[in-house]
PDB file of N, CA and C in Angstrom:
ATOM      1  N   UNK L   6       0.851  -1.179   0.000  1.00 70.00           N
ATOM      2  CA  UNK L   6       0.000   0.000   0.000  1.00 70.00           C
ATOM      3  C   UNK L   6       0.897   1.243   0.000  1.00 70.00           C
ATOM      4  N   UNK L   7       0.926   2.414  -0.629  1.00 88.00           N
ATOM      5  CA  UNK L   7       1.655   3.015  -0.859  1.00 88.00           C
ATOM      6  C   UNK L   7       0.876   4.198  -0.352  1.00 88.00           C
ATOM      7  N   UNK L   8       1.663   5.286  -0.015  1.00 96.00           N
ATOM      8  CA  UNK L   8       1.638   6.496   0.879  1.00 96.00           C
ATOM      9  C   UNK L   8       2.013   7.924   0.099  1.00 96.00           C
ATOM     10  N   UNK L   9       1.310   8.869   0.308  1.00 97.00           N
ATOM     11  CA  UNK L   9       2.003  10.277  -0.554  1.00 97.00           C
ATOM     12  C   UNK L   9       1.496  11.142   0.929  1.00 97.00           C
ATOM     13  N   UNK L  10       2.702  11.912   1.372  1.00 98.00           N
ATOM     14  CA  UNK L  10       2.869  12.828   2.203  1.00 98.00           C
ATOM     15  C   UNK L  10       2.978  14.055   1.934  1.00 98.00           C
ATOM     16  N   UNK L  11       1.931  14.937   2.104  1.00 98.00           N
ATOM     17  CA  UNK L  11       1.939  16.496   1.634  1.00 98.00           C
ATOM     18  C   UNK L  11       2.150  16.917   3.184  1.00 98.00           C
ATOM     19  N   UNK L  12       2.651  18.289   2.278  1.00 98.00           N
ATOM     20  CA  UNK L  12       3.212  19.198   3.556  1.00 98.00           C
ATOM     21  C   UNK L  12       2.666  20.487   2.792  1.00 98.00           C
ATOM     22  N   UNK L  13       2.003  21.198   3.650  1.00 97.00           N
ATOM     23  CA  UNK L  13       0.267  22.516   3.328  1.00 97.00           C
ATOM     24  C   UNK L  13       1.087  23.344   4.185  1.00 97.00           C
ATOM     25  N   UNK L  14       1.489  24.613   3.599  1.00 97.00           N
ATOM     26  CA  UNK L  14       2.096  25.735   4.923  1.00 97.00           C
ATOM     27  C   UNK L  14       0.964  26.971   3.935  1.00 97.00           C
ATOM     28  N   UNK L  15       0.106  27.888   4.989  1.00 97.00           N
ATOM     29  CA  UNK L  15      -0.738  28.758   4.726  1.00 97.00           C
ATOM     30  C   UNK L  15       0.177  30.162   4.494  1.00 97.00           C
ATOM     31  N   UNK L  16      -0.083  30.620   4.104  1.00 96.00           N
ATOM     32  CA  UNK L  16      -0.015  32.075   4.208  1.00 96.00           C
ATOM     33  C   UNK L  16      -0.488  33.272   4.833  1.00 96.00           C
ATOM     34  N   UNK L  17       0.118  32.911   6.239  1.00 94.00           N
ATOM     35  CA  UNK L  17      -0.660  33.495   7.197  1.00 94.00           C
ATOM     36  C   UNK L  17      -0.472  35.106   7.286  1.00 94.00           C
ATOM     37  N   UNK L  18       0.283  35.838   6.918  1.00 93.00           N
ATOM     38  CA  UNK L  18       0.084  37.228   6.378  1.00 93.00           C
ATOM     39  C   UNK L  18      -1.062  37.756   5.751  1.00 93.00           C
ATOM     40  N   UNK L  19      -1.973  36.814   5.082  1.00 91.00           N
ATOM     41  CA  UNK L  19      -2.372  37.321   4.129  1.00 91.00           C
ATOM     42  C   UNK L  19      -3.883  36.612   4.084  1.00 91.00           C
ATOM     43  N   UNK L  20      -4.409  36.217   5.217  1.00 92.00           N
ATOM     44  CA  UNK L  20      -5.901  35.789   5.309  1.00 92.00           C
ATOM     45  C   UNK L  20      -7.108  36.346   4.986  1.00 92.00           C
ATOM     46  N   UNK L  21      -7.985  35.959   4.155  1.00 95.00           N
ATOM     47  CA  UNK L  21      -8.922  36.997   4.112  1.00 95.00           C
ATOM     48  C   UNK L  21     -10.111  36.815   5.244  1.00 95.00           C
ATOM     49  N   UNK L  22     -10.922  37.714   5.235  1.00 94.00           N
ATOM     50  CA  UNK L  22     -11.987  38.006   6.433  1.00 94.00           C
ATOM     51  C   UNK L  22     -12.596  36.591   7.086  1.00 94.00           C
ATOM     52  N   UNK L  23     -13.245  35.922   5.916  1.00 96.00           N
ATOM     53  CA  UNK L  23     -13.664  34.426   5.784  1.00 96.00           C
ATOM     54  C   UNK L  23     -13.285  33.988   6.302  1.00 96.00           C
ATOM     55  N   UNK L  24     -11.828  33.616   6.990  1.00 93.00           N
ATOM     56  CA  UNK L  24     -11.059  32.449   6.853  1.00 93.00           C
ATOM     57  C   UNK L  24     -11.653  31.212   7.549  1.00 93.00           C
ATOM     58  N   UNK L  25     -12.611  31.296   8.933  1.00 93.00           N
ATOM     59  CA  UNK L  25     -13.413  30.382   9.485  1.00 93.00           C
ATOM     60  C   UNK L  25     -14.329  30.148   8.880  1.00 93.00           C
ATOM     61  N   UNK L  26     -15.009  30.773   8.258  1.00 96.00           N
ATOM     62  CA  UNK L  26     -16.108  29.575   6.859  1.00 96.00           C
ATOM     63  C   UNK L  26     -15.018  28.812   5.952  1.00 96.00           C
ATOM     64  N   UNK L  27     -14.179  29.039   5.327  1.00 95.00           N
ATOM     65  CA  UNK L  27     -12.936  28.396   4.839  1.00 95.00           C
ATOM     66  C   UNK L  27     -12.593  27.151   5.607  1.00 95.00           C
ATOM     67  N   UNK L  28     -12.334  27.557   6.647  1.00 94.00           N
ATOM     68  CA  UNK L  28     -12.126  26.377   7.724  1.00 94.00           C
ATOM     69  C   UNK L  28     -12.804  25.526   7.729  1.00 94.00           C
ATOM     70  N   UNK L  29     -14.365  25.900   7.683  1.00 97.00           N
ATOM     71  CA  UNK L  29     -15.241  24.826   8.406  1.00 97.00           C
ATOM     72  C   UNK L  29     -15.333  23.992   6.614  1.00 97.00           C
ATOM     73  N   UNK L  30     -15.169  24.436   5.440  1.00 97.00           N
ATOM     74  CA  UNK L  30     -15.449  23.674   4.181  1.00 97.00           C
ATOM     75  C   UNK L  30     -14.258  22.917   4.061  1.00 97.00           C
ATOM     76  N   UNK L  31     -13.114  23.467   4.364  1.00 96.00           N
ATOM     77  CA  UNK L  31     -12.223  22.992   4.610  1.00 96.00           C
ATOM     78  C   UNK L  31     -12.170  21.013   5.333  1.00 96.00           C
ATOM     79  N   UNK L  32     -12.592  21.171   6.397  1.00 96.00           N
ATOM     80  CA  UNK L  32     -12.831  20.047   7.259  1.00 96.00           C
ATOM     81  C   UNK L  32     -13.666  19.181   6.422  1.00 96.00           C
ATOM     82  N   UNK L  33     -14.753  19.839   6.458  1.00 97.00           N
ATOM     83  CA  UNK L  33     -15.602  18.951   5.257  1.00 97.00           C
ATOM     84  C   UNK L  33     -15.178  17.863   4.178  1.00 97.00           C
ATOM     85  N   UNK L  34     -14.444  18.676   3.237  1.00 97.00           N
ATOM     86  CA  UNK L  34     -13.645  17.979   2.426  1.00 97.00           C
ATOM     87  C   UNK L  34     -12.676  16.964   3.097  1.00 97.00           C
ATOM     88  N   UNK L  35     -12.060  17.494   3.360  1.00 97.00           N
ATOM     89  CA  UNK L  35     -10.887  16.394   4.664  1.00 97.00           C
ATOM     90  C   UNK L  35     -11.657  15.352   4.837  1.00 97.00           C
ATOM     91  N   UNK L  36     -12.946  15.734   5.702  1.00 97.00           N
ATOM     92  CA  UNK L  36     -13.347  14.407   6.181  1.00 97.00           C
ATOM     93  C   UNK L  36     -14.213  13.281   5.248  1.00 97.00           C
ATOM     94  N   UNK L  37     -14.828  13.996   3.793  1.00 98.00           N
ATOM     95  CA  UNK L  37     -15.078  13.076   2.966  1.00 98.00           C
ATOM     96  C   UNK L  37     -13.856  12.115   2.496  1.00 98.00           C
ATOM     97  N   UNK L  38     -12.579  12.830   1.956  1.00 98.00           N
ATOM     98  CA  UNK L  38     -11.154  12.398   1.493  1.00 98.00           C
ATOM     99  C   UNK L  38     -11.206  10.827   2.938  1.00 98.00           C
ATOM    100  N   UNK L  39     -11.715  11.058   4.025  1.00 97.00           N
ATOM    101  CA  UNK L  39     -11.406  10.002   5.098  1.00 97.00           C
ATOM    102  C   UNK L  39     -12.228   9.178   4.855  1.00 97.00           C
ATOM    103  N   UNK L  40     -13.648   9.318   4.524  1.00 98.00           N
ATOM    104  CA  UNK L  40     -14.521   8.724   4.063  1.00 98.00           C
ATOM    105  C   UNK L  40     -14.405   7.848   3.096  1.00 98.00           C
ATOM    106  N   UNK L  41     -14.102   8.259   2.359  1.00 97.00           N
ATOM    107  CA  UNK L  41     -13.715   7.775   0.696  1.00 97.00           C
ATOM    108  C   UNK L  41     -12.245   6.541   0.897  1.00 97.00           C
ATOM    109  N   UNK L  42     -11.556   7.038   1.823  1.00 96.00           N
ATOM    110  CA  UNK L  42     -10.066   5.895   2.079  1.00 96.00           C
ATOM    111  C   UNK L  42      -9.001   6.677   1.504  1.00 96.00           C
ATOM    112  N   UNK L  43      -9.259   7.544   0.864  1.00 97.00           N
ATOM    113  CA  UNK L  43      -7.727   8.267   0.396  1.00 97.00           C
ATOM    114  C   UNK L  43      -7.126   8.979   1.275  1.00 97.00           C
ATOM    115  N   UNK L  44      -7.520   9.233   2.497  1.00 98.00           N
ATOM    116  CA  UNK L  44      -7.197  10.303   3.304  1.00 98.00           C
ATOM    117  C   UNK L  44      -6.960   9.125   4.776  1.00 98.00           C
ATOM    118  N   UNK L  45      -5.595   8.928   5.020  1.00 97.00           N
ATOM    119  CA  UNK L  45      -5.264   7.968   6.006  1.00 97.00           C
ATOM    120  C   UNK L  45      -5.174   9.133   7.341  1.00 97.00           C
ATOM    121  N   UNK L  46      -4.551   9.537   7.257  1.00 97.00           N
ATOM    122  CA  UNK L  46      -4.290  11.216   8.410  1.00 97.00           C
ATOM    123  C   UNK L  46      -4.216  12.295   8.305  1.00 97.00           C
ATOM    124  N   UNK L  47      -4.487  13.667   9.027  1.00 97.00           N
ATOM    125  CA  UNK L  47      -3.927  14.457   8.672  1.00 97.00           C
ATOM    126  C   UNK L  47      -3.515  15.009  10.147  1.00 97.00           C
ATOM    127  N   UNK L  48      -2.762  15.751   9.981  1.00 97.00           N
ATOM    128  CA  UNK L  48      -1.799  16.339  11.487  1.00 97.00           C
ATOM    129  C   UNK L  48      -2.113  17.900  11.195  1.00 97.00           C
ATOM    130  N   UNK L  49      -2.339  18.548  12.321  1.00 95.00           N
ATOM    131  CA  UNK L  49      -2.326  19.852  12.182  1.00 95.00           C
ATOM    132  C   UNK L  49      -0.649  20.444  12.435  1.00 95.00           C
ATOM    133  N   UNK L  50      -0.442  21.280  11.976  1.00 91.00           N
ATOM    134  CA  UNK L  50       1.202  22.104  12.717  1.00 91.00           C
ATOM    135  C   UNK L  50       1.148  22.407  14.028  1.00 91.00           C
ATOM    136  N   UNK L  51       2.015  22.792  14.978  1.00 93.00           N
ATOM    137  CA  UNK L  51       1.913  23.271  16.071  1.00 93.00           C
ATOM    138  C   UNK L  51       2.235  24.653  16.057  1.00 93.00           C
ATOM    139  N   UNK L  52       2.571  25.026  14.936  1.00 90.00           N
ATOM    140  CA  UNK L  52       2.789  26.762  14.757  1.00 90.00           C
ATOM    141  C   UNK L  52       1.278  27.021  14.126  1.00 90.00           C
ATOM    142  N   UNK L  53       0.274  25.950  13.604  1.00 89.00           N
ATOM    143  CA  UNK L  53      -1.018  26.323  13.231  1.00 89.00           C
ATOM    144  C   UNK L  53      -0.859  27.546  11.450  1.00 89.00           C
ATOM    145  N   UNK L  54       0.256  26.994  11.217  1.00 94.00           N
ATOM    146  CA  UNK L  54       0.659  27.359   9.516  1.00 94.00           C
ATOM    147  C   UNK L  54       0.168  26.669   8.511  1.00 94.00           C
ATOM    148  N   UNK L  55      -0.343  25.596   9.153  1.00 95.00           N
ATOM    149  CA  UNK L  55      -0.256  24.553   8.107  1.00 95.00           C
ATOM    150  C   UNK L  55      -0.553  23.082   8.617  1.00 95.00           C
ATOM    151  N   UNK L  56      -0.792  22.314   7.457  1.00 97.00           N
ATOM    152  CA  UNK L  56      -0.773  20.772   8.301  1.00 97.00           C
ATOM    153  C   UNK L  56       0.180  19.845   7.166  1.00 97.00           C
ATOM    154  N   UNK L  57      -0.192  18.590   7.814  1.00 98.00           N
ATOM    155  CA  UNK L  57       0.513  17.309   7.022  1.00 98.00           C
ATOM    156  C   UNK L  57      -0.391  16.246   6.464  1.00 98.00           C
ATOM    157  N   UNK L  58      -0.387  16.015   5.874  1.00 98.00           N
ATOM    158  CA  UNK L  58      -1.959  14.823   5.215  1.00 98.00           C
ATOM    159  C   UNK L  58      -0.789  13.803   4.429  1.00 98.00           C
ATOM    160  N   UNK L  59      -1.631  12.570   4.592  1.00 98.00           N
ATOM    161  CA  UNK L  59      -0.679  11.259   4.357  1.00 98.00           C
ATOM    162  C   UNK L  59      -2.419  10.448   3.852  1.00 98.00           C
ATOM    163  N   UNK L  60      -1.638  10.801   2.147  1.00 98.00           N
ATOM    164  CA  UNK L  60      -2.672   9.390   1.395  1.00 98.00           C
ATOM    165  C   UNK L  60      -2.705   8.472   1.614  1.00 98.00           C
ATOM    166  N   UNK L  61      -3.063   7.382   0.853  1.00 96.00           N
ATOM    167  CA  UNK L  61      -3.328   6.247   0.607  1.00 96.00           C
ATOM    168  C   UNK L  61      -3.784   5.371  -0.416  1.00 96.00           C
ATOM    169  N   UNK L  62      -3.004   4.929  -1.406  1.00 93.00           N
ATOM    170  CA  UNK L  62      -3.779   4.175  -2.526  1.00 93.00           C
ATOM    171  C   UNK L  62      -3.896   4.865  -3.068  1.00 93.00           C
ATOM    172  N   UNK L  63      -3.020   6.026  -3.791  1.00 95.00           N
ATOM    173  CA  UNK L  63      -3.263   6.945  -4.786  1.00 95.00           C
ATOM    174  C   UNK L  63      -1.810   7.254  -4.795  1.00 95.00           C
ATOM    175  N   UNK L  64      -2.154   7.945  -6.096  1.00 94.00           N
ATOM    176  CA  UNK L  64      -0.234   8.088  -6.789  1.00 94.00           C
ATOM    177  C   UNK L  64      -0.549   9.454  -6.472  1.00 94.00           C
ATOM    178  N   UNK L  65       1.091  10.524  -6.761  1.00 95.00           N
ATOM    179  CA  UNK L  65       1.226  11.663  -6.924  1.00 95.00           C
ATOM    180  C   UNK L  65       0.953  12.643  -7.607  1.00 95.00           C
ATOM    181  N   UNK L  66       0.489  11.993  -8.738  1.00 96.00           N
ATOM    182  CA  UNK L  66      -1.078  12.866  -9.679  1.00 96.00           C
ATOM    183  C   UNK L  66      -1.898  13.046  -8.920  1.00 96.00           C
ATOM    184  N   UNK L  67      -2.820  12.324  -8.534  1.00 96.00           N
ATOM    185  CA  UNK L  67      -3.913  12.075  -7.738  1.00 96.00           C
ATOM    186  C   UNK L  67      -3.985  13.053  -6.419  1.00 96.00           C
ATOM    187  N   UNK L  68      -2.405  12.662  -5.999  1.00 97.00           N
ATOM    188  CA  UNK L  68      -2.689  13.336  -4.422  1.00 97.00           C
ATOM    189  C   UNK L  68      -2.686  14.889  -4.972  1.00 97.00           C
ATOM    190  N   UNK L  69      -1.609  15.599  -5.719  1.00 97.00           N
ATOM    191  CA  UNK L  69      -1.633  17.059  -6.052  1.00 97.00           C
ATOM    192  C   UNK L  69      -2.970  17.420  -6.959  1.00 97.00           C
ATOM    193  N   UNK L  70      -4.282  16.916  -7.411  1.00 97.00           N
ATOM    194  CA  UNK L  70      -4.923  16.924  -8.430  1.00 97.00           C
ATOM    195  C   UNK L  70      -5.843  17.062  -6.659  1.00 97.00           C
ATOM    196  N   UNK L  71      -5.995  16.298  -5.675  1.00 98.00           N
ATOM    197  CA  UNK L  71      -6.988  16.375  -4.718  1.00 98.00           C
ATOM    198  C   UNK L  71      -6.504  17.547  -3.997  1.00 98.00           C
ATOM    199  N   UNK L  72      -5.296  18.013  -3.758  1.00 98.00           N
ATOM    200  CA  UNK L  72      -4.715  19.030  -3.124  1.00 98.00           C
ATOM    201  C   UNK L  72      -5.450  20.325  -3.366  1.00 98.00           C
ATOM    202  N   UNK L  73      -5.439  20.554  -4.919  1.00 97.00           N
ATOM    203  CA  UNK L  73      -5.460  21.594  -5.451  1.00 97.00           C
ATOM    204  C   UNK L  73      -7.035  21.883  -5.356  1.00 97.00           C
ATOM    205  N   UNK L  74      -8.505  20.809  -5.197  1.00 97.00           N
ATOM    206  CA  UNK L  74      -9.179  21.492  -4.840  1.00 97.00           C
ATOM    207  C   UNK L  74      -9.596  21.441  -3.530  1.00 97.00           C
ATOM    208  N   UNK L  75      -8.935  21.551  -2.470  1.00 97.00           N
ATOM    209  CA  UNK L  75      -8.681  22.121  -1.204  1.00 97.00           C
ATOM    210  C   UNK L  75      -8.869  23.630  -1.133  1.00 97.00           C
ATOM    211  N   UNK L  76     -10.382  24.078   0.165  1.00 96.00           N
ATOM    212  CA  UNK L  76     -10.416  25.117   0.027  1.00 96.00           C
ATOM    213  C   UNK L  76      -9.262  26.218   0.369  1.00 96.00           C
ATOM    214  N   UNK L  77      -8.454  25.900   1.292  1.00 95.00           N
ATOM    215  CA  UNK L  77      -7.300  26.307   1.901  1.00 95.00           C
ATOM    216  C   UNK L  77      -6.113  26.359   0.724  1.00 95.00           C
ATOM    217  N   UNK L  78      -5.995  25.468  -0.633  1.00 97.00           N
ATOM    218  CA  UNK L  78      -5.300  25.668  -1.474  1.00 97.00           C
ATOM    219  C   UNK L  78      -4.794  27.197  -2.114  1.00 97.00           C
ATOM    220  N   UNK L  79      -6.174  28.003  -2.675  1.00 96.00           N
ATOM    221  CA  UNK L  79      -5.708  29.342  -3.040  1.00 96.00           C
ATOM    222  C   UNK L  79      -4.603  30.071  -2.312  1.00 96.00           C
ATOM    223  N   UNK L  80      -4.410  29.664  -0.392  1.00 96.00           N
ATOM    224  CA  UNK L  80      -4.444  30.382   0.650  1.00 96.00           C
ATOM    225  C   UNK L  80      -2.381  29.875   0.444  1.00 96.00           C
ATOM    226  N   UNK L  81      -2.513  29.226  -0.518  1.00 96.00           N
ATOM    227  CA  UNK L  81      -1.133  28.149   0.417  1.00 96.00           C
ATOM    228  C   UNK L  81       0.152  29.345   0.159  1.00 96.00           C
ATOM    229  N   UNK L  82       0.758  29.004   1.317  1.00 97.00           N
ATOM    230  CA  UNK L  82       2.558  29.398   0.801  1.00 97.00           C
ATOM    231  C   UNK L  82       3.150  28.308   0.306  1.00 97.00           C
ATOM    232  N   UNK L  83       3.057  27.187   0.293  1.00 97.00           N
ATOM    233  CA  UNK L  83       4.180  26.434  -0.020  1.00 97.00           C
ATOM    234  C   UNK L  83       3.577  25.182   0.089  1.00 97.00           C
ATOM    235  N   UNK L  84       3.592  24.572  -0.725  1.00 97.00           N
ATOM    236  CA  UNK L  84       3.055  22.591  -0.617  1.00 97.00           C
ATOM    237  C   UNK L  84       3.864  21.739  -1.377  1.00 97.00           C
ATOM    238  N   UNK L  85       4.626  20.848  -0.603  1.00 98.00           N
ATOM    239  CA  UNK L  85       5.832  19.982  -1.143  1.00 98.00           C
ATOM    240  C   UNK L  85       4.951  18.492  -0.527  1.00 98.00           C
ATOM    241  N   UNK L  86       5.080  17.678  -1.964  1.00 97.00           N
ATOM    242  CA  UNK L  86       4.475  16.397  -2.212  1.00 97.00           C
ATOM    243  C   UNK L  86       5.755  15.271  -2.018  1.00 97.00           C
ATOM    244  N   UNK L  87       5.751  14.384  -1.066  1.00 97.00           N
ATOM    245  CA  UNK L  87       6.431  13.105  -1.176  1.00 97.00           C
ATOM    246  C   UNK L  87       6.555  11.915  -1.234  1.00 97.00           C
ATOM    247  N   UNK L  88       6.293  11.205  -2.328  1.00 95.00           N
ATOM    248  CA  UNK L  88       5.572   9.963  -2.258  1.00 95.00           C
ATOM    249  C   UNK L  88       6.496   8.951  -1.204  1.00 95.00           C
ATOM    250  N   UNK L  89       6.039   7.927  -0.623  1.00 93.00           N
ATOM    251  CA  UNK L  89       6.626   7.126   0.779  1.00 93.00           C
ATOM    252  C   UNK L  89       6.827   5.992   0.227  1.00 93.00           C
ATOM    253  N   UNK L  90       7.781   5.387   0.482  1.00 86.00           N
ATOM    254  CA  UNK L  90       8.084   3.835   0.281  1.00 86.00           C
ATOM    255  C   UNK L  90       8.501   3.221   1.341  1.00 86.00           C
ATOM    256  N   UNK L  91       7.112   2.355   1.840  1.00 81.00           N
ATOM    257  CA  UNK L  91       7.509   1.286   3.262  1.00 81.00           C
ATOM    258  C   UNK L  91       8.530   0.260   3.408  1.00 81.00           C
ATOM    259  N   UNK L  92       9.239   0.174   4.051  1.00 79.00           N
ATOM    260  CA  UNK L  92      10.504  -0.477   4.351  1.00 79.00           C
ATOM    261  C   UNK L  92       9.899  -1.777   5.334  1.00 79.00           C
ATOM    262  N   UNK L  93      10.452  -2.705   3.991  1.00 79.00           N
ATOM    263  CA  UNK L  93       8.870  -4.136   4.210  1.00 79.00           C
ATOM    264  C   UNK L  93       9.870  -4.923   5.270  1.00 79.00           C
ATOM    265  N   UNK L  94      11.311  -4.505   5.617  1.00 81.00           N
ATOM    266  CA  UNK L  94      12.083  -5.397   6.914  1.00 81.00           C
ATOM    267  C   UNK L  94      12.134  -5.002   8.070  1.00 81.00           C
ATOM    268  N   UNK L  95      11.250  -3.528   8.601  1.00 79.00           N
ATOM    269  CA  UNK L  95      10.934  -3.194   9.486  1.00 79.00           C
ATOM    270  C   UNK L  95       8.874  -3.303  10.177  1.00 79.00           C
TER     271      UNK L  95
END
């Protein structure tokens, strides 16, 4: 089963008024993505910049193609995609 690890940093300078209706559609989506099985975790930051989301069963097309309609996407500073390869002797 294979894994793609995004890393979401916001642009917190630059929020518009909304940003808690954003939030709450935000979650929404997330939690269908959990629904659906593509969405194994997601971690919030502890600086609250950003989070970490870890697919599942989807390639790196897929994961940046679901990224992008993320309401929080327009908002992003920076999103670096890494696909994971499990180390089957541990």
């Amino acid at each position: 089963m294979n894994r793609i690890l995004v890393i979401l940093t916001l642009d917190m300078e630059n929020l518009p008024g909304n940003f808690q209706e954003i939030l709450r559609h935000e979650r929404e989506v997330v939690s269908q993505w959990k629904k659906d099985g593509v969405l194994e975790q997601l971690y919030l930051r502890p600086t609250k910049n950003g989070a970490v989301l870890i697919f599942k069963d989807i390639d790196e097309e897929k994961a940046n193609q679901l990224m992008t309609t993320l309401p929080f996407y327009p908002l992003r500073k920076s999103m670096e995609i890494f696909p994971l390869i499990k180390d089957s002797e541990i």
